[in-house]
PDB file of C-alpha atoms in Angstrom:
ATOM      1  CA  MET A 296    -139.443 146.298  74.521  1.00 94.00           C
ATOM      2  CA  THR A 297    -139.284 149.298  76.589  1.00 98.00           C
ATOM      3  CA  LYS A 298    -141.436 150.257  79.458  1.00 98.00           C
ATOM      4  CA  GLU A 299    -143.109 153.034  76.602  1.00 98.00           C
ATOM      5  CA  ASP A 300    -143.759 150.109  73.845  1.00 98.00           C
ATOM      6  CA  ALA A 301    -145.256 148.166  76.434  1.00 98.00           C
ATOM      7  CA  ILE A 302    -147.889 150.584  77.586  1.00 98.00           C
ATOM      8  CA  GLU A 303    -148.592 150.494  73.585  1.00 97.00           C
ATOM      9  CA  GLU A 304    -148.889 147.000  73.137  1.00 97.00           C
ATOM     10  CA  LEU A 305    -151.416 147.109  76.053  1.00 98.00           C
ATOM     11  CA  MET A 306    -153.602 149.788  74.612  1.00 96.00           C
ATOM     12  CA  TYR A 307    -153.449 148.200  71.344  1.00 96.00           C
ATOM     13  CA  GLN A 308    -154.300 144.899  72.784  1.00 97.00           C
ATOM     14  CA  SER A 309    -157.084 146.459  74.999  1.00 96.00           C
ATOM     15  CA  GLY A 310    -158.446 148.659  71.836  1.00 93.00           C
ATOM     16  CA  ASN A 311    -157.675 151.456  73.841  1.00 92.00           C
ATOM     17  CA  HIS A 312    -155.018 153.339  71.497  1.00 90.00           C
ATOM     18  CA  GLU A 313    -155.900 156.067  69.139  1.00 91.00           C
ATOM     19  CA  ASN A 314    -155.058 154.104  66.047  1.00 88.00           C
ATOM     20  CA  ILE A 315    -157.888 151.998  65.710  1.00 81.00           C
ATOM     21  CA  GLU A 316    -156.644 151.701  61.314  1.00 83.00           C
ATOM     22  CA  SER A 317    -153.579 149.794  62.429  1.00 84.00           C
ATOM     23  CA  GLU A 318    -153.421 145.699  62.302  1.00 89.00           C
ATOM     24  CA  ARG A 319    -152.211 145.577  65.941  1.00 90.00           C
ATOM     25  CA  TRP A 320    -155.384 147.195  67.149  1.00 88.00           C
ATOM     26  CA  GLN A 321    -157.593 145.426  64.895  1.00 90.00           C
ATOM     27  CA  ASN A 322    -156.082 141.887  65.534  1.00 94.00           C
ATOM     28  CA  GLY A 323    -155.351 142.726  68.996  1.00 96.00           C
ATOM     29  CA  PHE A 324    -156.638 140.528  72.035  1.00 97.00           C
ATOM     30  CA  LEU A 325    -159.909 142.850  72.140  1.00 97.00           C
ATOM     31  CA  GLY A 326    -160.198 143.597  68.608  1.00 95.00           C
ATOM     32  CA  HIS A 327    -159.746 139.953  67.584  1.00 94.00           C
ATOM     33  CA  LEU A 328    -163.006 139.167  69.420  1.00 96.00           C
ATOM     34  CA  ARG A 329    -165.056 141.658  67.521  1.00 92.00           C
ATOM     35  CA  PRO A 330    -165.967 140.647  65.352  1.00 92.00           C
ATOM     36  CA  PHE A 331    -164.309 136.932  65.964  1.00 94.00           C
ATOM     37  CA  ARG A 332    -163.544 135.406  62.754  1.00 92.00           C
ATOM     38  CA  GLY A 333    -163.096 131.623  64.829  1.00 94.00           C
ATOM     39  CA  GLN A 334    -159.554 131.230  65.446  1.00 95.00           C
ATOM     40  CA  LEU A 335    -157.849 132.308  68.761  1.00 96.00           C
ATOM     41  CA  ARG A 336    -154.592 134.811  68.523  1.00 96.00           C
ATOM     42  CA  GLU A 337    -151.951 133.310  71.371  1.00 97.00           C
ATOM     43  CA  GLU A 338    -149.571 135.878  70.518  1.00 97.00           C
ATOM     44  CA  ASN A 339    -151.790 138.083  71.798  1.00 98.00           C
ATOM     45  CA  TYR A 340    -151.596 136.360  75.290  1.00 98.00           C
ATOM     46  CA  HIS A 341    -148.151 135.954  75.444  1.00 98.00           C
ATOM     47  CA  LEU A 342    -147.603 139.865  74.263  1.00 98.00           C
ATOM     48  CA  ILE A 343    -149.570 141.172  77.295  1.00 98.00           C
ATOM     49  CA  MET A 344    -148.164 139.441  79.658  1.00 98.00           C
ATOM     50  CA  LYS A 345    -144.606 140.435  78.261  1.00 98.00           C
ATOM     51  CA  SER A 346    -145.997 143.851  78.654  1.00 98.00           C
ATOM     52  CA  LEU A 347    -147.037 142.922  82.323  1.00 98.00           C
ATOM     53  CA  GLN A 348    -143.409 141.530  83.239  1.00 98.00           C
ATOM     54  CA  ILE A 349    -141.694 144.767  81.639  1.00 98.00           C
ATOM     55  CA  LEU A 350    -144.368 147.255  83.394  1.00 98.00           C
ATOM     56  CA  ALA A 351    -143.936 145.200  86.865  1.00 98.00           C
ATOM     57  CA  SER A 352    -142.062 147.998  88.549  1.00 98.00           C
ATOM     58  CA  GLU A 353    -144.258 150.270  87.343  1.00 98.00           C
ATOM     59  CA  ILE A 354    -147.519 148.230  88.667  1.00 98.00           C
ATOM     60  CA  GLU A 355    -146.177 148.269  91.832  1.00 97.00           C
ATOM     61  CA  LYS A 356    -145.847 151.564  92.215  1.00 97.00           C
ATOM     62  CA  ASP A 357    -148.422 153.891  94.296  1.00 96.00           C
ATOM     63  CA  PHE A 358    -149.548 155.785  91.680  1.00 97.00           C
ATOM     64  CA  VAL A 359    -149.446 153.644  88.035  1.00 97.00           C
ATOM     65  CA  ASP A 360    -150.067 154.544  84.535  1.00 98.00           C
ATOM     66  CA  LYS A 361    -153.838 155.397  83.871  1.00 97.00           C
ATOM     67  CA  ARG A 362    -152.873 154.043  80.597  1.00 98.00           C
ATOM     68  CA  ILE A 363    -151.674 150.939  81.967  1.00 98.00           C
ATOM     69  CA  ILE A 364    -155.077 150.577  84.703  1.00 98.00           C
ATOM     70  CA  SER A 365    -157.292 151.310  81.746  1.00 98.00           C
ATOM     71  CA  SER A 366    -155.753 148.525  79.419  1.00 98.00           C
ATOM     72  CA  ILE A 367    -155.635 145.726  81.917  1.00 98.00           C
ATOM     73  CA  MET A 368    -159.266 146.489  82.973  1.00 98.00           C
ATOM     74  CA  GLY A 369    -160.228 146.715  79.640  1.00 98.00           C
ATOM     75  CA  ILE A 370    -158.958 143.204  78.230  1.00 98.00           C
ATOM     76  CA  CYS A 371    -159.805 141.587  81.557  1.00 98.00           C
ATOM     77  CA  HIS A 372    -163.283 143.087  81.988  1.00 98.00           C
ATOM     78  CA  LEU A 373    -164.198 143.700  77.921  1.00 97.00           C
ATOM     79  CA  GLY A 374    -163.102 140.394  76.918  1.00 98.00           C
ATOM     80  CA  ARG A 375    -165.205 137.986  79.840  1.00 98.00           C
ATOM     81  CA  MET A 376    -168.237 140.071  78.835  1.00 98.00           C
ATOM     82  CA  TRP A 377    -167.324 139.260  75.408  1.00 97.00           C
ATOM     83  CA  ALA A 378    -166.137 135.585  75.093  1.00 97.00           C
ATOM     84  CA  ILE A 379    -166.721 134.226  79.020  1.00 97.00           C
ATOM     85  CA  ASP A 380    -170.328 135.545  79.844  1.00 97.00           C
ATOM     86  CA  PRO A 381    -172.717 132.922  78.597  1.00 96.00           C
ATOM     87  CA  GLU A 382    -175.020 136.423  77.459  1.00 97.00           C
ATOM     88  CA  GLY A 383    -171.826 137.821  75.601  1.00 96.00           C
ATOM     89  CA  MET A 384    -171.887 138.249  71.972  1.00 96.00           C
ATOM     90  CA  LEU A 385    -169.639 135.213  71.380  1.00 97.00           C
ATOM     91  CA  GLN A 386    -171.582 132.815  73.325  1.00 96.00           C
ATOM     92  CA  SER A 387    -174.882 134.071  72.950  1.00 96.00           C
ATOM     93  CA  ASN A 388    -174.373 133.742  68.745  1.00 96.00           C
ATOM     94  CA  ASN A 389    -172.711 130.318  69.098  1.00 96.00           C
ATOM     95  CA  LEU A 390    -169.399 131.934  67.618  1.00 96.00           C
ATOM     96  CA  ILE A 391    -166.997 130.710  70.018  1.00 97.00           C
ATOM     97  CA  SER A 392    -166.696 126.565  70.999  1.00 97.00           C
ATOM     98  CA  LYS A 393    -166.229 125.921  74.641  1.00 97.00           C
ATOM     99  CA  GLU A 394    -162.881 125.132  74.372  1.00 97.00           C
ATOM    100  CA  GLN A 395    -161.859 128.504  73.162  1.00 98.00           C
ATOM    101  CA  THR A 396    -163.906 129.934  75.815  1.00 98.00           C
ATOM    102  CA  GLY A 397    -161.730 127.828  78.560  1.00 97.00           C
ATOM    103  CA  GLN A 398    -158.886 128.870  76.706  1.00 97.00           C
ATOM    104  CA  ILE A 399    -159.842 132.705  76.776  1.00 98.00           C
ATOM    105  CA  ASP A 400    -160.594 132.102  80.357  1.00 98.00           C
ATOM    106  CA  ASN A 401    -157.639 130.396  81.115  1.00 97.00           C
ATOM    107  CA  TRP A 402    -155.640 133.764  79.586  1.00 98.00           C
ATOM    108  CA  LEU A 403    -157.833 136.529  81.377  1.00 98.00           C
ATOM    109  CA  ILE A 404    -157.241 134.414  84.622  1.00 97.00           C
ATOM    110  CA  ASP A 405    -152.906 134.584  84.083  1.00 97.00           C
ATOM    111  CA  ILE A 406    -154.096 138.445  83.102  1.00 98.00           C
ATOM    112  CA  SER A 407    -155.831 139.579  86.276  1.00 98.00           C
ATOM    113  CA  TYR A 408    -153.596 137.705  88.826  1.00 98.00           C
ATOM    114  CA  ALA A 409    -150.618 139.197  87.227  1.00 98.00           C
ATOM    115  CA  ALA A 410    -151.744 142.219  87.588  1.00 98.00           C
ATOM    116  CA  PHE A 411    -153.211 141.756  91.034  1.00 98.00           C
ATOM    117  CA  CYS A 412    -150.454 140.849  92.871  1.00 98.00           C
ATOM    118  CA  LEU A 413    -148.281 143.493  91.234  1.00 98.00           C
ATOM    119  CA  LEU A 414    -150.967 145.931  92.178  1.00 97.00           C
ATOM    120  CA  ASP A 415    -151.315 144.036  95.561  1.00 97.00           C
ATOM    121  CA  GLY A 416    -147.360 144.000  96.443  1.00 96.00           C
ATOM    122  CA  ALA A 417    -147.122 140.024  96.250  1.00 97.00           C
ATOM    123  CA  GLY A 418    -144.413 140.701  93.730  1.00 96.00           C
ATOM    124  CA  ALA A 419    -143.155 139.545  90.296  1.00 97.00           C
ATOM    125  CA  GLU A 420    -142.296 136.373  90.841  1.00 96.00           C
ATOM    126  CA  GLU A 421    -145.501 135.441  92.314  1.00 97.00           C
ATOM    127  CA  ALA A 422    -147.249 137.382  89.661  1.00 97.00           C
ATOM    128  CA  PHE A 423    -145.963 135.235  86.793  1.00 97.00           C
ATOM    129  CA  TRP A 424    -145.900 132.094  88.453  1.00 95.00           C
ATOM    130  CA  ASN A 425    -148.413 130.103  86.845  1.00 93.00           C
ATOM    131  CA  TYR A 426    -147.664 132.097  83.387  1.00 94.00           C
ATOM    132  CA  ASN A 427    -143.342 131.087  83.923  1.00 94.00           C
ATOM    133  CA  GLU A 428    -144.476 127.547  84.773  1.00 91.00           C
ATOM    134  CA  ASN A 429    -147.029 126.862  81.991  1.00 87.00           C
ATOM    135  CA  ASN A 430    -144.777 128.601  79.245  1.00 86.00           C
ATOM    136  CA  LEU A 431    -140.977 128.688  79.848  1.00 70.00           C
TER     137      LEU A 431
END
């Protein structure tokens, strides 16, 4: 996966890509939550983390491509608002289980921590420590 491929992946995962007819958009991290069909797609989490790993050097720069930041923020913010917030559309409509809510929360913690560490200059080793520890 190239850096441009990784940016495109984040854009599909965040529903930020202009090709809304694509299955990648519809089945992406946010796309699969709206409408939620009762199943989480763990592969989306791994695609996001792989994209962040590929883009680590880009995210550590002083000036970061807006598409990267917008996609990460969209995934984290809307993921929390839709799935984690008790008043969000999934919980308030009893569409998601407590276990699924916990799983999404853990994924969002890893995603936001990785992005934070890279933006803050803590480095890729720290940024992906928890992900690598639990998934390799």
